[in-house]
Short mmCIF file of N, CA and C in Angstrom, two decimals:
data_model
loop_
_atom_site.label_atom_id
_atom_site.label_comp_id
_atom_site.label_asym_id
_atom_site.label_seq_id
_atom_site.Cartn_x
_atom_site.Cartn_y
_atom_site.Cartn_z
N MET A 1 0.85 -1.16 0.01
CA MET A 1 0.00 0.00 0.00
C MET A 1 0.90 1.24 0.00
N SER A 2 0.61 2.17 -0.91
CA SER A 2 1.43 3.37 -0.96
C SER A 2 0.91 4.40 0.03
N GLN A 3 1.83 5.18 0.52
CA GLN A 3 1.48 6.20 1.48
C GLN A 3 1.20 7.51 0.73
N VAL A 4 0.14 8.18 1.11
CA VAL A 4 -0.21 9.46 0.51
C VAL A 4 0.17 10.55 1.50
N THR A 5 0.92 11.52 1.01
CA THR A 5 1.27 12.63 1.88
C THR A 5 0.54 13.87 1.41
N THR A 6 0.17 14.69 2.35
CA THR A 6 -0.53 15.93 2.06
C THR A 6 0.32 17.09 2.53
N PRO A 7 0.70 17.98 1.61
CA PRO A 7 1.50 19.11 2.06
C PRO A 7 0.68 20.01 2.97
N THR A 8 1.35 20.63 3.90
CA THR A 8 0.65 21.52 4.81
C THR A 8 0.43 22.89 4.18
N ASP A 9 1.23 23.25 3.19
CA ASP A 9 1.10 24.55 2.54
C ASP A 9 1.46 24.39 1.09
N THR A 10 0.50 24.56 0.20
CA THR A 10 0.76 24.41 -1.22
C THR A 10 1.03 25.74 -1.90
N THR A 11 1.07 26.81 -1.13
CA THR A 11 1.32 28.13 -1.70
C THR A 11 2.76 28.20 -2.16
N PRO A 12 2.99 28.55 -3.42
CA PRO A 12 4.36 28.62 -3.90
C PRO A 12 5.09 29.77 -3.22
N THR A 13 6.38 29.58 -2.96
CA THR A 13 7.15 30.61 -2.26
C THR A 13 8.35 31.07 -3.06
N ASP A 14 8.40 30.75 -4.33
CA ASP A 14 9.54 31.11 -5.15
C ASP A 14 9.18 32.24 -6.11
N ALA A 15 9.99 32.42 -7.13
CA ALA A 15 9.73 33.47 -8.13
C ALA A 15 8.39 33.26 -8.81
N ARG A 16 7.95 32.01 -8.93
CA ARG A 16 6.65 31.73 -9.55
C ARG A 16 5.53 32.42 -8.78
N SER A 17 5.59 32.39 -7.45
CA SER A 17 4.53 33.02 -6.67
C SER A 17 4.51 34.52 -6.92
N THR A 18 5.67 35.13 -7.09
CA THR A 18 5.73 36.56 -7.38
C THR A 18 5.08 36.83 -8.73
N ASN A 19 5.36 36.00 -9.73
CA ASN A 19 4.76 36.17 -11.04
C ASN A 19 3.25 35.94 -10.99
N LEU A 20 2.81 34.94 -10.25
CA LEU A 20 1.38 34.68 -10.13
C LEU A 20 0.68 35.84 -9.41
N GLN A 21 1.31 36.38 -8.38
CA GLN A 21 0.70 37.50 -7.67
C GLN A 21 0.61 38.72 -8.60
N ALA A 22 1.60 38.95 -9.44
CA ALA A 22 1.56 40.04 -10.40
C ALA A 22 0.40 39.82 -11.38
N MET A 23 0.20 38.57 -11.81
CA MET A 23 -0.92 38.26 -12.70
C MET A 23 -2.26 38.54 -12.01
N ILE A 24 -2.38 38.14 -10.75
CA ILE A 24 -3.61 38.38 -10.01
C ILE A 24 -3.83 39.88 -9.81
N ASN A 25 -2.78 40.61 -9.52
CA ASN A 25 -2.90 42.07 -9.43
C ASN A 25 -3.42 42.66 -10.74
N GLY A 26 -2.92 42.14 -11.85
CA GLY A 26 -3.40 42.57 -13.16
C GLY A 26 -4.85 42.20 -13.39
N TYR A 27 -5.25 41.04 -12.89
CA TYR A 27 -6.65 40.61 -12.98
C TYR A 27 -7.55 41.62 -12.29
N PHE A 28 -7.16 42.05 -11.09
CA PHE A 28 -7.96 43.06 -10.38
C PHE A 28 -7.92 44.41 -11.09
N GLU A 29 -6.82 44.72 -11.71
CA GLU A 29 -6.76 45.94 -12.51
C GLU A 29 -7.80 45.90 -13.65
N CYS A 30 -7.96 44.74 -14.28
CA CYS A 30 -8.98 44.59 -15.33
C CYS A 30 -10.37 44.95 -14.79
N TRP A 31 -10.69 44.48 -13.61
CA TRP A 31 -12.00 44.74 -13.01
C TRP A 31 -12.12 46.18 -12.53
N ASN A 32 -11.05 46.75 -11.98
CA ASN A 32 -11.18 48.00 -11.26
C ASN A 32 -10.95 49.25 -12.07
N THR A 33 -10.23 49.18 -13.17
CA THR A 33 -9.96 50.41 -13.92
C THR A 33 -11.17 50.80 -14.75
N THR A 34 -11.43 52.08 -14.77
CA THR A 34 -12.53 52.61 -15.60
C THR A 34 -11.99 53.18 -16.90
N ASP A 35 -10.69 53.26 -17.04
CA ASP A 35 -10.06 53.78 -18.25
C ASP A 35 -9.95 52.64 -19.27
N ALA A 36 -10.62 52.79 -20.42
CA ALA A 36 -10.68 51.72 -21.41
C ALA A 36 -9.31 51.37 -21.96
N THR A 37 -8.43 52.35 -22.15
CA THR A 37 -7.09 52.07 -22.68
C THR A 37 -6.28 51.26 -21.69
N ARG A 38 -6.31 51.64 -20.42
CA ARG A 38 -5.59 50.89 -19.39
C ARG A 38 -6.18 49.48 -19.22
N ARG A 39 -7.49 49.38 -19.31
CA ARG A 39 -8.14 48.08 -19.17
C ARG A 39 -7.74 47.16 -20.33
N THR A 40 -7.73 47.67 -21.54
CA THR A 40 -7.32 46.87 -22.71
C THR A 40 -5.90 46.36 -22.53
N ALA A 41 -4.99 47.23 -22.09
CA ALA A 41 -3.60 46.81 -21.88
C ALA A 41 -3.52 45.74 -20.80
N ALA A 42 -4.28 45.88 -19.74
CA ALA A 42 -4.28 44.87 -18.66
C ALA A 42 -4.82 43.54 -19.19
N ILE A 43 -5.89 43.59 -19.95
CA ILE A 43 -6.48 42.37 -20.50
C ILE A 43 -5.45 41.64 -21.36
N GLU A 44 -4.77 42.38 -22.23
CA GLU A 44 -3.78 41.76 -23.11
C GLU A 44 -2.61 41.17 -22.33
N ARG A 45 -2.26 41.80 -21.21
CA ARG A 45 -1.15 41.33 -20.39
C ARG A 45 -1.53 40.10 -19.55
N VAL A 46 -2.80 40.05 -19.10
CA VAL A 46 -3.21 39.04 -18.13
C VAL A 46 -3.91 37.83 -18.75
N TRP A 47 -4.63 38.02 -19.84
CA TRP A 47 -5.48 36.96 -20.42
C TRP A 47 -4.94 36.53 -21.78
N THR A 48 -5.03 35.22 -22.08
CA THR A 48 -4.73 34.75 -23.43
C THR A 48 -5.82 35.26 -24.37
N PRO A 49 -5.54 35.34 -25.68
CA PRO A 49 -6.52 35.90 -26.62
C PRO A 49 -7.88 35.20 -26.63
N HIS A 50 -7.90 33.90 -26.36
CA HIS A 50 -9.16 33.15 -26.39
C HIS A 50 -9.57 32.67 -25.00
N ALA A 51 -9.13 33.40 -23.98
CA ALA A 51 -9.44 33.03 -22.61
C ALA A 51 -10.95 33.04 -22.37
N ARG A 52 -11.37 32.18 -21.47
CA ARG A 52 -12.79 32.09 -21.08
C ARG A 52 -12.90 32.38 -19.60
N SER A 53 -13.90 33.15 -19.24
CA SER A 53 -14.21 33.45 -17.84
C SER A 53 -15.67 33.10 -17.58
N VAL A 54 -15.89 32.28 -16.56
CA VAL A 54 -17.23 31.80 -16.24
C VAL A 54 -17.48 32.00 -14.75
N ASP A 55 -18.62 32.60 -14.42
CA ASP A 55 -19.07 32.70 -13.03
C ASP A 55 -20.59 32.65 -13.06
N PRO A 56 -21.26 32.79 -11.91
CA PRO A 56 -22.72 32.67 -11.92
C PRO A 56 -23.44 33.68 -12.82
N LEU A 57 -22.79 34.80 -13.15
CA LEU A 57 -23.45 35.82 -13.99
C LEU A 57 -22.94 35.90 -15.41
N TYR A 58 -21.72 35.46 -15.66
CA TYR A 58 -21.09 35.65 -16.96
C TYR A 58 -20.52 34.36 -17.50
N ASP A 59 -20.45 34.29 -18.83
CA ASP A 59 -19.72 33.26 -19.54
C ASP A 59 -19.20 33.96 -20.79
N VAL A 60 -17.95 34.42 -20.74
CA VAL A 60 -17.39 35.21 -21.84
C VAL A 60 -16.10 34.59 -22.33
N THR A 61 -15.80 34.82 -23.60
CA THR A 61 -14.59 34.29 -24.22
C THR A 61 -13.94 35.38 -25.07
N GLY A 62 -12.64 35.54 -24.90
CA GLY A 62 -11.87 36.46 -25.72
C GLY A 62 -11.81 37.86 -25.14
N HIS A 63 -10.83 38.60 -25.62
CA HIS A 63 -10.56 39.94 -25.08
C HIS A 63 -11.74 40.90 -25.22
N ASP A 64 -12.44 40.88 -26.34
CA ASP A 64 -13.55 41.83 -26.52
C ASP A 64 -14.68 41.57 -25.53
N GLU A 65 -15.03 40.29 -25.33
CA GLU A 65 -16.10 39.98 -24.38
C GLU A 65 -15.65 40.25 -22.94
N LEU A 66 -14.38 40.01 -22.64
CA LEU A 66 -13.86 40.33 -21.31
C LEU A 66 -13.97 41.84 -21.07
N ALA A 67 -13.56 42.63 -22.05
CA ALA A 67 -13.60 44.10 -21.92
C ALA A 67 -15.03 44.57 -21.70
N ALA A 68 -15.97 43.97 -22.41
CA ALA A 68 -17.39 44.36 -22.24
C ALA A 68 -17.87 43.98 -20.85
N MET A 69 -17.46 42.83 -20.33
CA MET A 69 -17.86 42.42 -19.00
C MET A 69 -17.32 43.39 -17.95
N PHE A 70 -16.05 43.73 -18.05
CA PHE A 70 -15.45 44.65 -17.08
C PHE A 70 -16.09 46.03 -17.15
N ALA A 71 -16.34 46.53 -18.35
CA ALA A 71 -16.98 47.84 -18.50
C ALA A 71 -18.42 47.81 -17.97
N GLY A 72 -19.12 46.71 -18.23
CA GLY A 72 -20.49 46.56 -17.75
C GLY A 72 -20.58 46.56 -16.23
N PHE A 73 -19.55 46.03 -15.58
CA PHE A 73 -19.50 46.04 -14.12
C PHE A 73 -19.56 47.49 -13.61
N HIS A 74 -18.79 48.37 -14.23
CA HIS A 74 -18.77 49.77 -13.79
C HIS A 74 -20.07 50.49 -14.11
N ASP A 75 -20.72 50.11 -15.21
CA ASP A 75 -22.03 50.70 -15.53
C ASP A 75 -23.07 50.30 -14.49
N GLU A 76 -23.03 49.03 -14.08
CA GLU A 76 -24.04 48.53 -13.16
C GLU A 76 -23.74 48.87 -11.69
N TYR A 77 -22.46 48.95 -11.34
CA TYR A 77 -22.09 49.17 -9.94
C TYR A 77 -21.05 50.31 -9.85
N PRO A 78 -21.48 51.53 -10.17
CA PRO A 78 -20.52 52.65 -10.18
C PRO A 78 -19.83 52.82 -8.83
N GLY A 79 -18.51 53.03 -8.90
CA GLY A 79 -17.73 53.24 -7.70
C GLY A 79 -17.33 51.97 -6.96
N SER A 80 -17.80 50.82 -7.42
CA SER A 80 -17.46 49.55 -6.79
C SER A 80 -16.12 49.03 -7.29
N SER A 81 -15.53 48.15 -6.51
CA SER A 81 -14.25 47.58 -6.90
C SER A 81 -14.08 46.20 -6.28
N PHE A 82 -13.10 45.47 -6.78
CA PHE A 82 -12.75 44.15 -6.25
C PHE A 82 -11.39 44.22 -5.62
N ARG A 83 -11.21 43.46 -4.52
CA ARG A 83 -9.91 43.36 -3.86
C ARG A 83 -9.66 41.91 -3.51
N GLN A 84 -8.40 41.54 -3.57
CA GLN A 84 -8.00 40.20 -3.18
C GLN A 84 -8.15 40.06 -1.67
N HIS A 85 -8.63 38.89 -1.26
CA HIS A 85 -8.70 38.55 0.16
C HIS A 85 -7.91 37.27 0.37
N GLY A 86 -6.97 37.31 1.27
CA GLY A 86 -6.12 36.16 1.51
C GLY A 86 -4.99 36.08 0.50
N THR A 87 -4.32 34.96 0.53
CA THR A 87 -3.17 34.75 -0.35
C THR A 87 -3.57 33.82 -1.49
N LEU A 88 -2.72 33.75 -2.48
CA LEU A 88 -2.95 32.82 -3.58
C LEU A 88 -2.54 31.43 -3.17
N ASP A 89 -3.08 30.44 -3.86
CA ASP A 89 -2.72 29.05 -3.66
C ASP A 89 -2.59 28.47 -5.05
N ALA A 90 -1.49 27.76 -5.31
CA ALA A 90 -1.26 27.27 -6.67
C ALA A 90 -0.58 25.89 -6.67
N HIS A 91 -0.86 25.15 -7.72
CA HIS A 91 -0.12 23.94 -8.05
C HIS A 91 -0.32 23.67 -9.52
N HIS A 92 0.69 23.03 -10.12
CA HIS A 92 0.69 22.74 -11.54
C HIS A 92 0.35 24.01 -12.34
N ASP A 93 -0.67 23.96 -13.14
CA ASP A 93 -1.06 25.16 -13.93
C ASP A 93 -2.34 25.78 -13.40
N ARG A 94 -2.62 25.59 -12.11
CA ARG A 94 -3.83 26.14 -11.49
C ARG A 94 -3.46 27.11 -10.37
N VAL A 95 -4.29 28.13 -10.22
CA VAL A 95 -4.12 29.08 -9.12
C VAL A 95 -5.49 29.51 -8.65
N ARG A 96 -5.63 29.72 -7.34
CA ARG A 96 -6.90 30.19 -6.79
C ARG A 96 -6.63 31.32 -5.81
N TRP A 97 -7.65 32.16 -5.66
CA TRP A 97 -7.55 33.28 -4.72
C TRP A 97 -8.96 33.72 -4.34
N GLY A 98 -9.04 34.31 -3.16
CA GLY A 98 -10.31 34.87 -2.69
C GLY A 98 -10.40 36.34 -3.05
N TRP A 99 -11.62 36.84 -3.09
CA TRP A 99 -11.84 38.24 -3.43
C TRP A 99 -13.08 38.75 -2.71
N ALA A 100 -13.18 40.06 -2.68
CA ALA A 100 -14.38 40.70 -2.15
C ALA A 100 -14.71 41.89 -3.03
N MET A 101 -15.99 42.06 -3.29
CA MET A 101 -16.49 43.23 -4.02
C MET A 101 -16.89 44.27 -2.98
N HIS A 102 -16.35 45.47 -3.15
CA HIS A 102 -16.63 46.58 -2.25
C HIS A 102 -17.51 47.60 -2.97
N ASP A 103 -18.51 48.14 -2.29
CA ASP A 103 -19.33 49.20 -2.90
C ASP A 103 -18.55 50.52 -2.82
N ALA A 104 -19.16 51.58 -3.33
CA ALA A 104 -18.49 52.88 -3.40
C ALA A 104 -18.10 53.38 -2.00
N ALA A 105 -18.80 52.97 -0.97
CA ALA A 105 -18.50 53.38 0.40
C ALA A 105 -17.43 52.49 1.06
N GLY A 106 -17.01 51.42 0.36
CA GLY A 106 -16.00 50.53 0.90
C GLY A 106 -16.53 49.32 1.63
N ASN A 107 -17.84 49.16 1.66
CA ASN A 107 -18.45 48.00 2.32
C ASN A 107 -18.37 46.76 1.43
N ILE A 108 -18.09 45.61 2.03
CA ILE A 108 -18.10 44.36 1.29
C ILE A 108 -19.55 43.96 1.01
N VAL A 109 -19.85 43.77 -0.27
CA VAL A 109 -21.22 43.39 -0.65
C VAL A 109 -21.29 41.98 -1.22
N LEU A 110 -20.13 41.41 -1.58
CA LEU A 110 -20.08 40.06 -2.13
C LEU A 110 -18.66 39.57 -1.99
N ASP A 111 -18.50 38.27 -1.74
CA ASP A 111 -17.17 37.69 -1.76
C ASP A 111 -17.21 36.41 -2.57
N GLY A 112 -16.03 35.89 -2.85
CA GLY A 112 -15.99 34.68 -3.64
C GLY A 112 -14.59 34.12 -3.78
N LEU A 113 -14.48 33.16 -4.68
CA LEU A 113 -13.25 32.44 -4.92
C LEU A 113 -13.12 32.24 -6.42
N ASP A 114 -11.94 32.51 -6.96
CA ASP A 114 -11.66 32.28 -8.38
C ASP A 114 -10.59 31.20 -8.50
N VAL A 115 -10.74 30.37 -9.52
CA VAL A 115 -9.76 29.34 -9.85
C VAL A 115 -9.44 29.51 -11.32
N ALA A 116 -8.15 29.64 -11.62
CA ALA A 116 -7.75 29.87 -13.01
C ALA A 116 -6.74 28.83 -13.48
N THR A 117 -6.80 28.54 -14.76
CA THR A 117 -5.78 27.77 -15.44
C THR A 117 -4.85 28.77 -16.11
N ILE A 118 -3.54 28.60 -15.92
CA ILE A 118 -2.55 29.55 -16.40
C ILE A 118 -1.72 28.89 -17.50
N ASP A 119 -1.45 29.65 -18.57
CA ASP A 119 -0.63 29.10 -19.64
C ASP A 119 0.86 29.22 -19.29
N SER A 120 1.73 28.75 -20.16
CA SER A 120 3.17 28.75 -19.88
C SER A 120 3.76 30.15 -19.78
N ASP A 121 3.06 31.15 -20.30
CA ASP A 121 3.50 32.54 -20.19
C ASP A 121 2.95 33.23 -18.95
N GLY A 122 2.17 32.52 -18.14
CA GLY A 122 1.62 33.08 -16.92
C GLY A 122 0.36 33.88 -17.12
N ARG A 123 -0.35 33.63 -18.23
CA ARG A 123 -1.61 34.34 -18.49
C ARG A 123 -2.79 33.39 -18.27
N ILE A 124 -3.94 33.99 -17.96
CA ILE A 124 -5.14 33.19 -17.69
C ILE A 124 -5.69 32.62 -19.00
N GLU A 125 -5.86 31.30 -19.03
CA GLU A 125 -6.52 30.63 -20.15
C GLU A 125 -7.99 30.43 -19.85
N GLN A 126 -8.29 30.06 -18.62
CA GLN A 126 -9.67 29.83 -18.21
C GLN A 126 -9.80 30.20 -16.74
N LEU A 127 -10.90 30.85 -16.42
CA LEU A 127 -11.18 31.22 -15.03
C LEU A 127 -12.59 30.82 -14.69
N VAL A 128 -12.73 30.19 -13.52
CA VAL A 128 -14.05 29.85 -12.99
C VAL A 128 -14.19 30.56 -11.65
N GLY A 129 -15.24 31.37 -11.55
CA GLY A 129 -15.48 32.13 -10.33
C GLY A 129 -16.70 31.61 -9.59
N PHE A 130 -16.61 31.63 -8.27
CA PHE A 130 -17.72 31.23 -7.42
C PHE A 130 -18.03 32.34 -6.46
N PHE A 131 -19.31 32.58 -6.20
CA PHE A 131 -19.74 33.55 -5.20
C PHE A 131 -19.80 32.85 -3.85
N GLY A 132 -19.30 33.53 -2.82
CA GLY A 132 -19.26 32.93 -1.50
C GLY A 132 -17.97 32.15 -1.34
N VAL A 133 -17.22 32.47 -0.31
CA VAL A 133 -15.94 31.79 -0.10
C VAL A 133 -16.14 30.37 0.40
N ALA A 134 -17.10 30.18 1.29
CA ALA A 134 -17.38 28.86 1.84
C ALA A 134 -18.38 28.13 0.97
N LEU A 135 -18.31 26.82 0.99
CA LEU A 135 -19.29 26.01 0.25
C LEU A 135 -20.64 26.12 0.97
N PRO A 136 -21.73 26.14 0.21
CA PRO A 136 -23.04 26.19 0.85
C PRO A 136 -23.28 24.95 1.71
N ALA A 137 -24.05 25.08 2.79
CA ALA A 137 -24.40 23.95 3.64
C ALA A 137 -25.44 23.08 2.93
N ASN A 138 -25.44 21.81 3.24
CA ASN A 138 -26.40 20.89 2.66
C ASN A 138 -27.80 21.16 3.18
#
């Protein structure tokens, strides 16, 4: 019988974690900037050209649909923003992080968890977002 070991901390602590954190920072820049030129540059830096993002409200593919989703967020929730909560966790080509949506007054109105597949250049190929950090009770 083989023994299975479980690491106590899967968070990367090397240069890769720095690169992943920079990617996640860019991800939040995509959501938070209201300047279309800056948002386009962030999308190109953070997402692959045919990346897909899926959450309970959206299912978009490609830079144009991502840009429309991010712009639509600001139309629907003026003054709101997203911030990372907690640290990243990664293994293989996957990374996850928690987030919170803040209203214009700074109050948390929604939180969640994102899990992304990252390509060899460190850009998001696919992202799946969930609302609520904890799993719902049965």
